[in-house]
XYZ file of C-alpha atoms in Angstrom:
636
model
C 104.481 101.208 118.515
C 105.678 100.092 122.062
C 109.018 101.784 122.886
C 111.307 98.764 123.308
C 110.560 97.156 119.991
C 110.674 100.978 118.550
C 114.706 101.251 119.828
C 115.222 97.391 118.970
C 113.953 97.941 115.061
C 116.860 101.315 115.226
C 119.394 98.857 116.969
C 118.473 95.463 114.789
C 118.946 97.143 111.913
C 122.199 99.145 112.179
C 123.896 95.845 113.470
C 122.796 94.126 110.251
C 124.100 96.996 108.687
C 127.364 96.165 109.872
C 127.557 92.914 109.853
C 126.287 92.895 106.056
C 129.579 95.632 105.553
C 131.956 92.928 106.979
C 130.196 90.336 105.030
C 131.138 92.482 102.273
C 134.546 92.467 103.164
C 134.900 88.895 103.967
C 133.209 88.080 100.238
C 136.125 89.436 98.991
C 138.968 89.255 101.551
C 137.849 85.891 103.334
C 140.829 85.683 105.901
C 140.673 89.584 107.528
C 140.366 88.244 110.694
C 138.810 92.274 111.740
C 136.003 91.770 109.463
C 134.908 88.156 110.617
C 135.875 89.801 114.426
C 133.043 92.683 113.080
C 130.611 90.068 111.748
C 130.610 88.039 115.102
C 130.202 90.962 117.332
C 127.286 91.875 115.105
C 125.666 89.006 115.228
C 125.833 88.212 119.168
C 124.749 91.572 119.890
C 121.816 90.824 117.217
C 120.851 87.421 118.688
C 120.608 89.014 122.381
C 118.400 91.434 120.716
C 115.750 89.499 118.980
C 115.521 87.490 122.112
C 113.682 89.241 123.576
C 110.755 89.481 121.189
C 109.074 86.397 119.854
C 111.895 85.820 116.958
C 112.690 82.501 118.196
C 113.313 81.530 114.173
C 115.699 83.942 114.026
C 117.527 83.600 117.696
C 117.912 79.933 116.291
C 119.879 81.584 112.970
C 121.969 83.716 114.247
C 123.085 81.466 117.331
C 124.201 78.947 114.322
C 125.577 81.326 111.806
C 127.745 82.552 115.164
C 128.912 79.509 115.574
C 130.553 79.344 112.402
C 132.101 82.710 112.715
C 133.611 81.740 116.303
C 135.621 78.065 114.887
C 136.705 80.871 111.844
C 138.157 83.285 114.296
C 139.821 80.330 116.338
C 141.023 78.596 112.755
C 138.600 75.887 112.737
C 137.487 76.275 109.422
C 137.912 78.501 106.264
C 135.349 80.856 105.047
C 135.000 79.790 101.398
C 132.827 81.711 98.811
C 129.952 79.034 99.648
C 129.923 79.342 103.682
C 130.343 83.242 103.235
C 127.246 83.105 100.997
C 125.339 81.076 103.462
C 126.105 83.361 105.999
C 124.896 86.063 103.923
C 121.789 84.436 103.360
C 121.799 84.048 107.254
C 121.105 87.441 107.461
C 118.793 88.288 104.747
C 116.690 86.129 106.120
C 117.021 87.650 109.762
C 116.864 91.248 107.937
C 113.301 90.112 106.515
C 112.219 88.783 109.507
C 112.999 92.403 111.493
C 110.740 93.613 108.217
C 108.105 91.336 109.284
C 107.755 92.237 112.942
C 107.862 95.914 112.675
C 104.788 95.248 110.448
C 103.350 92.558 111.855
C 104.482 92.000 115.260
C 105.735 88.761 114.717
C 106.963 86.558 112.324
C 105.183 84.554 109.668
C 103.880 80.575 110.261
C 106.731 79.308 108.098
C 109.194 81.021 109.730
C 111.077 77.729 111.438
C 111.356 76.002 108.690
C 112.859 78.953 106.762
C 115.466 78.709 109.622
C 116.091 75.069 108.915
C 116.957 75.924 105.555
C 119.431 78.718 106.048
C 120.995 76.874 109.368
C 121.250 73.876 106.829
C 123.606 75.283 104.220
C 125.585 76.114 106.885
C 128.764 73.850 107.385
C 128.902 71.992 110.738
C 126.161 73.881 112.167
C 125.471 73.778 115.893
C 121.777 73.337 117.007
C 120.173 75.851 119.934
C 119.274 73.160 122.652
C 116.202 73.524 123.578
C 115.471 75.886 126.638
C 113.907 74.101 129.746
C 113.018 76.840 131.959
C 114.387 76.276 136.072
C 110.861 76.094 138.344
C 112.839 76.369 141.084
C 114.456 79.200 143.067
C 117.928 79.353 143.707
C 119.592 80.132 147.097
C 121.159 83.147 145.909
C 118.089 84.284 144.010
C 115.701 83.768 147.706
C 119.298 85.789 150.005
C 118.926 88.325 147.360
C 114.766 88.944 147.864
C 114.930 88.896 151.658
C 113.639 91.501 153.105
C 112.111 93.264 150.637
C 108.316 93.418 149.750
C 107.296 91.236 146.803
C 106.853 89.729 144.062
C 109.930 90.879 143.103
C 112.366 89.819 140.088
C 116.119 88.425 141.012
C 119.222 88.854 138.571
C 122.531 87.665 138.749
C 124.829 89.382 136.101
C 127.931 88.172 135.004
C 129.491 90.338 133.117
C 132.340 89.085 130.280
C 136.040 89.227 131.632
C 136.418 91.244 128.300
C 133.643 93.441 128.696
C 135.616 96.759 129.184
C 137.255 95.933 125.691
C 134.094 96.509 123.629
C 133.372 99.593 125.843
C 131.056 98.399 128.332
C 129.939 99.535 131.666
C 128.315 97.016 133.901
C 127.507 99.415 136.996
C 125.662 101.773 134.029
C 123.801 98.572 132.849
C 123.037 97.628 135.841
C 121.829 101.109 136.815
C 119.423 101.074 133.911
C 117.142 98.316 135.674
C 113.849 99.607 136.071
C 112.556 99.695 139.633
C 115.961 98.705 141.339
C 115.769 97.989 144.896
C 118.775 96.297 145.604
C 122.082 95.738 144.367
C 125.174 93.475 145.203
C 128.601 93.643 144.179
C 130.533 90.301 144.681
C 133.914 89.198 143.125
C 133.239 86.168 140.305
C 135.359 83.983 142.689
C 136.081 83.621 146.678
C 137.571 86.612 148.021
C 138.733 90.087 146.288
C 142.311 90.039 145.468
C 144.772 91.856 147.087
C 145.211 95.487 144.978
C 148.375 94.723 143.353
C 146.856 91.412 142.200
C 143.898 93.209 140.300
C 144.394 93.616 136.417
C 142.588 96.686 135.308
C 141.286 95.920 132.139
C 139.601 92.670 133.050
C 136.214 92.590 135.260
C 136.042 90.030 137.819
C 132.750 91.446 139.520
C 129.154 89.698 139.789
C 126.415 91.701 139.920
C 123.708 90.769 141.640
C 120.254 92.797 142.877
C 116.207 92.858 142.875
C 113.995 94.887 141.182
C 110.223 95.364 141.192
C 109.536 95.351 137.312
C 108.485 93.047 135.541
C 110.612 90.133 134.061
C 110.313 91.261 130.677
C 111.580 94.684 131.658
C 114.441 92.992 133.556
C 115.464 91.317 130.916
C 115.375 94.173 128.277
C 117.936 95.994 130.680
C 120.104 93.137 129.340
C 119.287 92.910 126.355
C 123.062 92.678 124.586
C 124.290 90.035 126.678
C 121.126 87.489 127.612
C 123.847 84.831 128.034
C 125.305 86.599 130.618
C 122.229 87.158 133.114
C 120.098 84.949 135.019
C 116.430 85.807 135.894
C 114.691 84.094 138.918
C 111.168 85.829 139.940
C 110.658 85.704 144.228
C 107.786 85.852 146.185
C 108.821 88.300 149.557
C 107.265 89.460 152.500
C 109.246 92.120 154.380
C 109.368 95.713 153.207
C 112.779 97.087 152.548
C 113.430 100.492 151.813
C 115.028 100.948 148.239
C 118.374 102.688 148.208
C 119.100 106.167 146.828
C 120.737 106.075 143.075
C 122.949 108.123 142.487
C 122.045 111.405 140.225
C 124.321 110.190 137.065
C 123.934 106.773 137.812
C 121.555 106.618 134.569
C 123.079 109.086 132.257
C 123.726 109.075 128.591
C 125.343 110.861 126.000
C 122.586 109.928 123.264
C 119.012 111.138 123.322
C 116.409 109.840 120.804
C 113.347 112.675 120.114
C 110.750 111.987 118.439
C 110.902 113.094 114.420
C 108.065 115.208 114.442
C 109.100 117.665 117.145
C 112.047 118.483 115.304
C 110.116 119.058 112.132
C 108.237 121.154 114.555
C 111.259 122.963 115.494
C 112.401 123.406 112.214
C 109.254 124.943 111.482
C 109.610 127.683 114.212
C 113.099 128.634 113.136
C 110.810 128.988 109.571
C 108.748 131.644 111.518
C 111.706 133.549 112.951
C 113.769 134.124 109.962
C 110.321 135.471 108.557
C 110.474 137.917 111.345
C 114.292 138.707 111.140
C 113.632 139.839 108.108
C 110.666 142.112 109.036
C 113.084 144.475 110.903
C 114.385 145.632 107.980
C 111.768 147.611 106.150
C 110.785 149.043 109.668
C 114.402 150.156 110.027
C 113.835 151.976 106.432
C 110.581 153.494 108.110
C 111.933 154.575 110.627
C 115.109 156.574 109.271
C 113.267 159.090 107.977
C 111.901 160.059 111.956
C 114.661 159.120 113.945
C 118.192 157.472 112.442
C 119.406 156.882 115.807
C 116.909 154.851 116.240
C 117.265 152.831 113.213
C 120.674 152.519 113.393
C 119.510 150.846 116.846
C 117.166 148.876 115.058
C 119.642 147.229 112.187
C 121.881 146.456 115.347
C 119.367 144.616 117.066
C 118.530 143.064 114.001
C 122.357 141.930 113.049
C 122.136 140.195 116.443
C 119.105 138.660 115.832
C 119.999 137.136 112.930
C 123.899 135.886 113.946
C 121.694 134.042 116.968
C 118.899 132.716 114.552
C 121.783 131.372 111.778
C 123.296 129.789 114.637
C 120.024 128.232 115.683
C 119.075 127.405 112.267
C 122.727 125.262 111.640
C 122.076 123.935 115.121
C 118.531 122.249 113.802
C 120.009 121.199 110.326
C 122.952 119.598 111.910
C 120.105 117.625 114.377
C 118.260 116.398 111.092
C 120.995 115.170 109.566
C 121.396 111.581 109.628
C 123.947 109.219 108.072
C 122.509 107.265 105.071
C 123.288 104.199 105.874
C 120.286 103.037 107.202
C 118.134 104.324 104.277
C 120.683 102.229 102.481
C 121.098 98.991 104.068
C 118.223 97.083 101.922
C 119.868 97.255 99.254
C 122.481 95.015 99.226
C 120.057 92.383 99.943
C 117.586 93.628 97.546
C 120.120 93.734 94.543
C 121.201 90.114 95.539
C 117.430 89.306 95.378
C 116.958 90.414 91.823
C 120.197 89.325 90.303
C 118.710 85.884 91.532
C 115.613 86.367 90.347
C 117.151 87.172 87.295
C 120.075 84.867 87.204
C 122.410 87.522 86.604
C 125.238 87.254 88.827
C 126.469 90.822 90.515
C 128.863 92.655 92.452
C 126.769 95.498 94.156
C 129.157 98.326 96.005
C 127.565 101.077 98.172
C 130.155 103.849 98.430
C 130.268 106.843 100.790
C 127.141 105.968 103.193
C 128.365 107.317 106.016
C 127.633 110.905 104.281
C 125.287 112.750 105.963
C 121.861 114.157 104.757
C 119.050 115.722 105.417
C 116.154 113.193 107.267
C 114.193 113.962 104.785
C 116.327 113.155 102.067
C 117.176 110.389 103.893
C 113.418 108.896 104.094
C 112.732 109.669 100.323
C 115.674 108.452 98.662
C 115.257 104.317 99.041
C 112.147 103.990 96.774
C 113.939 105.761 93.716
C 117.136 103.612 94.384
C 115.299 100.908 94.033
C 113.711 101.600 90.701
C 117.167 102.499 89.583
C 118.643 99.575 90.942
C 116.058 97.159 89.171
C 116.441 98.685 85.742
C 120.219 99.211 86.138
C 120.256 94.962 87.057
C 117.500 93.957 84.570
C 118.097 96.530 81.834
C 121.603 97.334 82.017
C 123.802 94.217 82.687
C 123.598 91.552 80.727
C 123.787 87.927 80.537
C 126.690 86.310 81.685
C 127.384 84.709 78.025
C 126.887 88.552 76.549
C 128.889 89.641 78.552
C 131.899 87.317 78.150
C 131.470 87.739 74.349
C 132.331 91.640 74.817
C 135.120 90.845 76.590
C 134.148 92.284 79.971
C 133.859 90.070 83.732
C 130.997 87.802 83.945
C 129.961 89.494 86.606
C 128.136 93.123 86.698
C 128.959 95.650 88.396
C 126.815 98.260 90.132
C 128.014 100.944 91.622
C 126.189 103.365 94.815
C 128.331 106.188 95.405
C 126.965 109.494 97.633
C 129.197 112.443 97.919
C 129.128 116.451 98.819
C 129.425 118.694 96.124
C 129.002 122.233 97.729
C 125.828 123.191 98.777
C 124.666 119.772 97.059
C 124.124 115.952 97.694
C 125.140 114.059 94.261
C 123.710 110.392 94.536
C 124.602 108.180 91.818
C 124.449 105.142 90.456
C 126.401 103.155 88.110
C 126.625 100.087 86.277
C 129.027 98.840 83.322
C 126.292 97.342 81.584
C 125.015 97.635 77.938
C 124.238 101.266 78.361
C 121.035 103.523 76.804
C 121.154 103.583 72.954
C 119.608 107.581 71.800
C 118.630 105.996 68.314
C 116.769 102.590 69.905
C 114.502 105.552 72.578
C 114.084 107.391 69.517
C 112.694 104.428 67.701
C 111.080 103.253 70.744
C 109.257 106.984 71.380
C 108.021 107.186 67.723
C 106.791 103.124 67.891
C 105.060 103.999 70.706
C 103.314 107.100 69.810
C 105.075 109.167 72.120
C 106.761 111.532 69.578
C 106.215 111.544 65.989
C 109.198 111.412 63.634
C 110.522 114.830 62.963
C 109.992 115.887 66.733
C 112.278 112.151 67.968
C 114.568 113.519 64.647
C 115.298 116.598 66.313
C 116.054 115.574 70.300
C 119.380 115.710 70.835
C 120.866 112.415 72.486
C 120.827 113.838 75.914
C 116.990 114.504 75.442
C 116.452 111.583 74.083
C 117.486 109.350 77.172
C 115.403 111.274 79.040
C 112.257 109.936 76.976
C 112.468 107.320 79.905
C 111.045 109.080 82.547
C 107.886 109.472 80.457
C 104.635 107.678 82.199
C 104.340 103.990 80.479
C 107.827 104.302 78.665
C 109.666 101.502 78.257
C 111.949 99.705 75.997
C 111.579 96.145 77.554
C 110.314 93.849 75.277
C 108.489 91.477 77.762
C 107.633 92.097 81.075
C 109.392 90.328 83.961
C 108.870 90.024 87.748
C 111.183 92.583 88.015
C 110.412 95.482 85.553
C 109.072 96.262 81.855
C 105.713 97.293 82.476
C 106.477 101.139 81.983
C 106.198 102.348 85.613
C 109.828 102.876 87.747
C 111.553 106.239 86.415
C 108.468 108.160 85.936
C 108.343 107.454 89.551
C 111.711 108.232 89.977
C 112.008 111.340 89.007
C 108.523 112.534 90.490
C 109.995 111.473 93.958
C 113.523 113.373 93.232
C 111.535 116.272 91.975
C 109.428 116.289 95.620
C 112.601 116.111 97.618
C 113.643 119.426 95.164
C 116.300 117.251 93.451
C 116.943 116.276 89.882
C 118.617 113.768 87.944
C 120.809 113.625 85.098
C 121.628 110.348 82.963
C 125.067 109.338 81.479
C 125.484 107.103 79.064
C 127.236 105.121 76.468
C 126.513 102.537 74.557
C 128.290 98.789 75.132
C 130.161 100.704 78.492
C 127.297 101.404 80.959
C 124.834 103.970 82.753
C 125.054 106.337 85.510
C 122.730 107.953 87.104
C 122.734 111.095 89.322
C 120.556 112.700 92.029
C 121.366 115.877 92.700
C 119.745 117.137 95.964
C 120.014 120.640 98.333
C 121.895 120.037 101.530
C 119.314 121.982 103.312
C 116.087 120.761 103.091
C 115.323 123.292 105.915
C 115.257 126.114 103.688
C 115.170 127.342 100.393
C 117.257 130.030 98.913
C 114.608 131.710 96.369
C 115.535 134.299 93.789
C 112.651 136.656 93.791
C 111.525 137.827 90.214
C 109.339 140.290 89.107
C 106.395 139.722 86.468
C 102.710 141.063 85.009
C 103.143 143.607 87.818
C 103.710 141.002 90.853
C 106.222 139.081 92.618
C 107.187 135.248 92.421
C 109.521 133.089 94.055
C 111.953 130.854 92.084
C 114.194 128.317 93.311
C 117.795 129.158 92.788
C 118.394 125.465 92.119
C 116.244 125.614 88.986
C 117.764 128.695 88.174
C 120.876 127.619 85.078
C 121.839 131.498 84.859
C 120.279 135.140 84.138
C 121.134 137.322 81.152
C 120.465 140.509 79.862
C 120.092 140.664 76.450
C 119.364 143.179 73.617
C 115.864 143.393 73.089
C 117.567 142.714 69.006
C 118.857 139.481 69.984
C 115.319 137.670 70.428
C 114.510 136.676 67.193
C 111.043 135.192 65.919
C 111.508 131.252 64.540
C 107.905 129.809 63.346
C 105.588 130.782 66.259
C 107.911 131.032 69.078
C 111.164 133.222 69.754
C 114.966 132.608 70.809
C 118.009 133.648 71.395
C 121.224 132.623 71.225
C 123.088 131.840 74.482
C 126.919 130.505 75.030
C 126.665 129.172 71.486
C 123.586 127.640 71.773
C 119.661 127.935 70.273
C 117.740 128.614 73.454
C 113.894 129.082 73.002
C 112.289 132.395 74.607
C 109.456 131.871 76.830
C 107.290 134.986 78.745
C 106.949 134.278 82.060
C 104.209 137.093 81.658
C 102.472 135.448 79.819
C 102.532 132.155 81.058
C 101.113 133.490 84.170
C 98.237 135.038 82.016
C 99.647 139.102 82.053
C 101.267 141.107 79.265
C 105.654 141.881 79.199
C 106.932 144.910 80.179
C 107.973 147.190 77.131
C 111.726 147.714 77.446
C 115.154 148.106 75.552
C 116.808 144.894 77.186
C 115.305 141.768 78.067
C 116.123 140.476 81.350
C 116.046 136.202 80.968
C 115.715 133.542 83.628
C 117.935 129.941 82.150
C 116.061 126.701 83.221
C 116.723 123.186 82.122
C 113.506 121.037 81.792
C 114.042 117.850 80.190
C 117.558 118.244 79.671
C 117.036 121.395 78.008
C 117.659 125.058 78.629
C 114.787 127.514 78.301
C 115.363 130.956 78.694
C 112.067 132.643 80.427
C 111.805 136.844 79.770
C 111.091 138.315 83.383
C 110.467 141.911 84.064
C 113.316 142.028 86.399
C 115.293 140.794 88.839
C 114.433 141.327 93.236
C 116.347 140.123 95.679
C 117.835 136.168 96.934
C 115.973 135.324 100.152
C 116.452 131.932 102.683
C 112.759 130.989 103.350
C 110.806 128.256 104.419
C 108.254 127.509 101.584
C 104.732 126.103 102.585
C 103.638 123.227 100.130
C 100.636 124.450 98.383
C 96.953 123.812 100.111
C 93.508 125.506 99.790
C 92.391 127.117 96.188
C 96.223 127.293 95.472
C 97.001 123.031 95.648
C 94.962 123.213 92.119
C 96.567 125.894 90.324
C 99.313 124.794 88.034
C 102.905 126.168 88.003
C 102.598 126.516 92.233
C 104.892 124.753 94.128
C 104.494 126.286 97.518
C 104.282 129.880 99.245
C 105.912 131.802 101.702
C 106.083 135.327 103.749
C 108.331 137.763 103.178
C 109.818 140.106 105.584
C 107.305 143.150 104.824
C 104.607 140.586 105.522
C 103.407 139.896 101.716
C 102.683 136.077 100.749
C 105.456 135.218 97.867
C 104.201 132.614 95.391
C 107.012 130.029 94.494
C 106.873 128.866 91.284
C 107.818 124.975 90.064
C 108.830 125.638 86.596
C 108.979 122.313 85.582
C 104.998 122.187 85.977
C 105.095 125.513 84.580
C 106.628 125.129 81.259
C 104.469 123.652 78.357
């Protein structure tokens, strides 16, 4: 993908970001004069971006939907629910349109008179004149290229009086130009004034100079203020030696790398905390020769390992990205469906400024937006239903993300009609799913969770938008890859809520190493509920299995052992792992108990992507492969 259209789909889409947030605001607070300030700024910067690519649908937009904002800041007109909503649909449509380039490159046939449309419902729209492109070179564009060896482009910048105000820097603009060979520095008007006479917030400079690049590349220089620059492109003949820049003429405080060469990165911190740990077993091999020298040893290794924790925050706090931009389809999305649906909504995303890990980041939109189409086309209902249980006419969906610990908790809630156990129940047994005593016997929370099976649903006909039986399967096998889970609350006539549960640190995994049929395996401490030791009297036999009781609670017994095709250890206590699959708790009988370890686990590949149970596999510090175990694929 070419670089410029790379940073402009980055740029593009945090400013409709924004401007969809004040949109927000304005929907319900339609005088704040900040938020319609916020929505304007957004939108001019957005219209000088797409200018320069061939969006001239959505220049034409956002150059009208502008012009309403401006006559609302100056009191020219009122932003009702109806001109808020157009503006809303302003940019949706300019948000699908940035969709449509960075897959197609451009934008689709019909995409002018899908700009007539939304300009239409507009009130007192303004129409972009038609450019008619100057043939002609200007004195000051010719003064400008003499001298100097061409073809060569001319620009005249004018920056706003108010520039300094949004925190812009015209000499570091104007030092961006590629290939600058000239530059002049004139005041706006006649003469400087006299020093006393300046005001120092306000710019009164022109900026004029030559460059070698091409147009294009001039322009993109200036790409957040095109109605501030003028391009001319000059033929020349005399060579003129370009002028030194200066050495922080160019600098910036952001720097955009390329994702995979922090994976990479990530990866070799992996490698070294593999090799931290190393030092200790040779330490233990070496005390018995020399204990000065392993005392020297463990020292070295403390230092190692205070530099490679360091190092290892350092790259987690470089993945972590806000998730608003993982985010910002939604709201346009959920307006989409409750459309579609004729279901009207008021969708709230709370707490995306949080930040996660990028991977997190990149896998959460696709479950979101299962949840969000069941939560709109299951969950709330019909306006008239609605109004006959006495609650607002409109629904209410909720997006809230917040830290809890070491964890991200994602959830989403509506105050719809809620999940009724008995109707899965009924549902599961209809369905062949479960027979009758096995539904009989879930307990409510299990029950909901009958959802996520493949092909479950309880829709009675199948819409555009869901009730074919696919969605939260998929859901929860995409919150299960990014090592998450997700719980369901509900009730009945009051609404759902759903909740992802994810590690902060998707760089590493803290593993709890356990000890069965004679070898070692690797268990996520996430999956891990609790460990007990119990009296080998306490298991007791029920039908073909064995339990125990835990905290109150019948909790089956499984062998890990066993599962993994070897025999249990012979002992006086038995020494359980606590799992949840499901929604619920399984106690598996391990031969003991190792040690908690921060790794770096290896998805599964070769001979070992086929064996069941596997999740992934990583080194230990004595140099021994570790298998990790998924219990969820595990357990029968």
């Amino acid at each position: 993908m070419d670089e410029l259209l790379a940073q402009f789909l980055i740029e593009g889409r945090d400013l409709v970001a924004h401007a969809a947030a004040a949109f927000d605001t304005l929907a319900r607070d339609p005088g704040n004069a900040a938020a319609i300030d916020e929505a304007f700024r957004a939108l001019h910067t957005l219209k000088g971006s797409v200018a320069i690519f061939p969006m001239a649908a959505a220049e034409r937009t956002l150059h009208a939907a502008e012009d309403v904002l401006e006559r609302a800041r100056k009191g020219g007109i009122a932003l009702d629910g109806a001109t808020t909503d157009a503006l809303i649909a302003c940019l949706d449509g300019v948000d699908r349109w940035i969709d449509e380039v960075a897959r197609n490159g451009a934008l689709r046939d019909d995409a002018e008179e899908v700009a007539t449309a939304l300009v239409g419902r507009l009130p007192g729209h303004a129409s972009i004149p038609a450019a008619s492109p100057s043939t002609a070179t200007p004195d000051w564009a010719r003064q400008l290229a003499e001298g100097v060896e061409g073809p060569v482009v001319a620009f005249r910048y004018t920056p706003d009086p108010d520039c300094f105000f949004r925190g812009e820097d015209p000499l570091a603009i104007v030092a961006a130009v590629p290939e600058l060979l000239r530059l002049d520095i004139r005041p706006t008007a006649g003469d400087w004034p006299a020093l006393d006479a300046i005001e120092p917030f306000r710019c009164i400079a022109v900026l004029e100079g030559v460059s070698a690049a091409s147009p294009d590349a001039v322009r993109s220089a200036f790409r957040m203020m095109p109605d501030q620059i003028a391009l001319h492109r000059v033929e020349a003949a005399v060579p003129l030696a370009a002028p030194q820049a200066s050495a922080d003429g160019g600098a910036t405080s952001t720097l955009r790398v390329d994702a995979a060469r922090i994976d990479a990165l990530a990866d070799g911190i992996g490698e070294l905390l593999v090799a931290v740990n190393a030092l200790a077993p040779l330490a233990a091999r070496v005390e018995a020769q020399d204990r000065a020298l392993a005392a020297a040893v463990r020292l070295a290794q403390a230092g190692i390992e205070r530099s490679a924790a360091e190092l290892q925050r350092s790259v987690m706090a470089v993945r972590r990205v806000p998730l608003a931009p993982a985010l910002r389809r939604l709201p346009r999305l959920a307006r989409e469906i409750a459309a579609t649906l004729g279901k009207p909504i008021v969708f709230t995303i709370d707490g995306e400024a949080l930040e996660v890990d990028k991977q997190i980041a990149e896998g959460l939109f696709e479950p979101l937006l299962h949840l969000l189409r069941n939560a709109i086309d299951h969950g709330i209902e019909d306006r008239a239903a609605r109004v006959a249980a006495g609650k607002p006419a409109d629904g209410k969906v909720l997006l809230s993300a917040a830290r809890d610990g070491d964890a991200v908790v994602v959830a989403l809630a509506d105050d719809g009609g809620g999940i009724d156990p008995v109707r899965i129940r009924a549902t599961a047994v209809a369905r062949g799913v479960l027979d009758r005593d096995a539904a009989d016997q879930l307990s409510d929370a299990a029950a909901l969770r009958l959802i996520f099976a493949p092909g479950f649903s309880t829709a009675e006909t199948v819409t555009g938008v869901s009730g074919r039986g696919v969605g939260m399967d998929a859901v929860q096998a995409a919150v299960e890859k990014l090592r998450g889970t997700i719980t369901i609350d509900s009730t009945p006539g009051r609404g759902t809520c759903f909740r992802l549960r994810f590690p902060a640190n998707a760089l590493t995994t803290r593993l709890l190493v356990v000890e069965a049929a004679g070898d070692r395996y690797g268990v996520a401490l996430d999956q891990v509920a609790e460990t007990v030791r119990v009296e080998e009297s306490a298991l007791r036999p029920v039908g073909e299995g064995t339990v125990c009781v835990l905290r109150g609670r019948t909790v089956p017994v499984l062998s890990l052992a066993r599962l993994l095709g070897g025999a249990d250890m012979a002992g006086g206590h038995a020494k359980l792992l606590v799992t949840s699959v499901a929604g619920e708790r399984i106690a598996l009988r391990v031969d003991d108990f190792a040690d908690r370890v921060d790794a770096v686990v290896r998805p599964p590949s070769g001979l070992l992507a086929g064996v069941p149970g596997i999740g992934g596999a990583t080194l230990l510090g004595d140099g021994g492969v570790l298998l990790v175990l998924d219990l969820a694929a595990l357990l029968p």
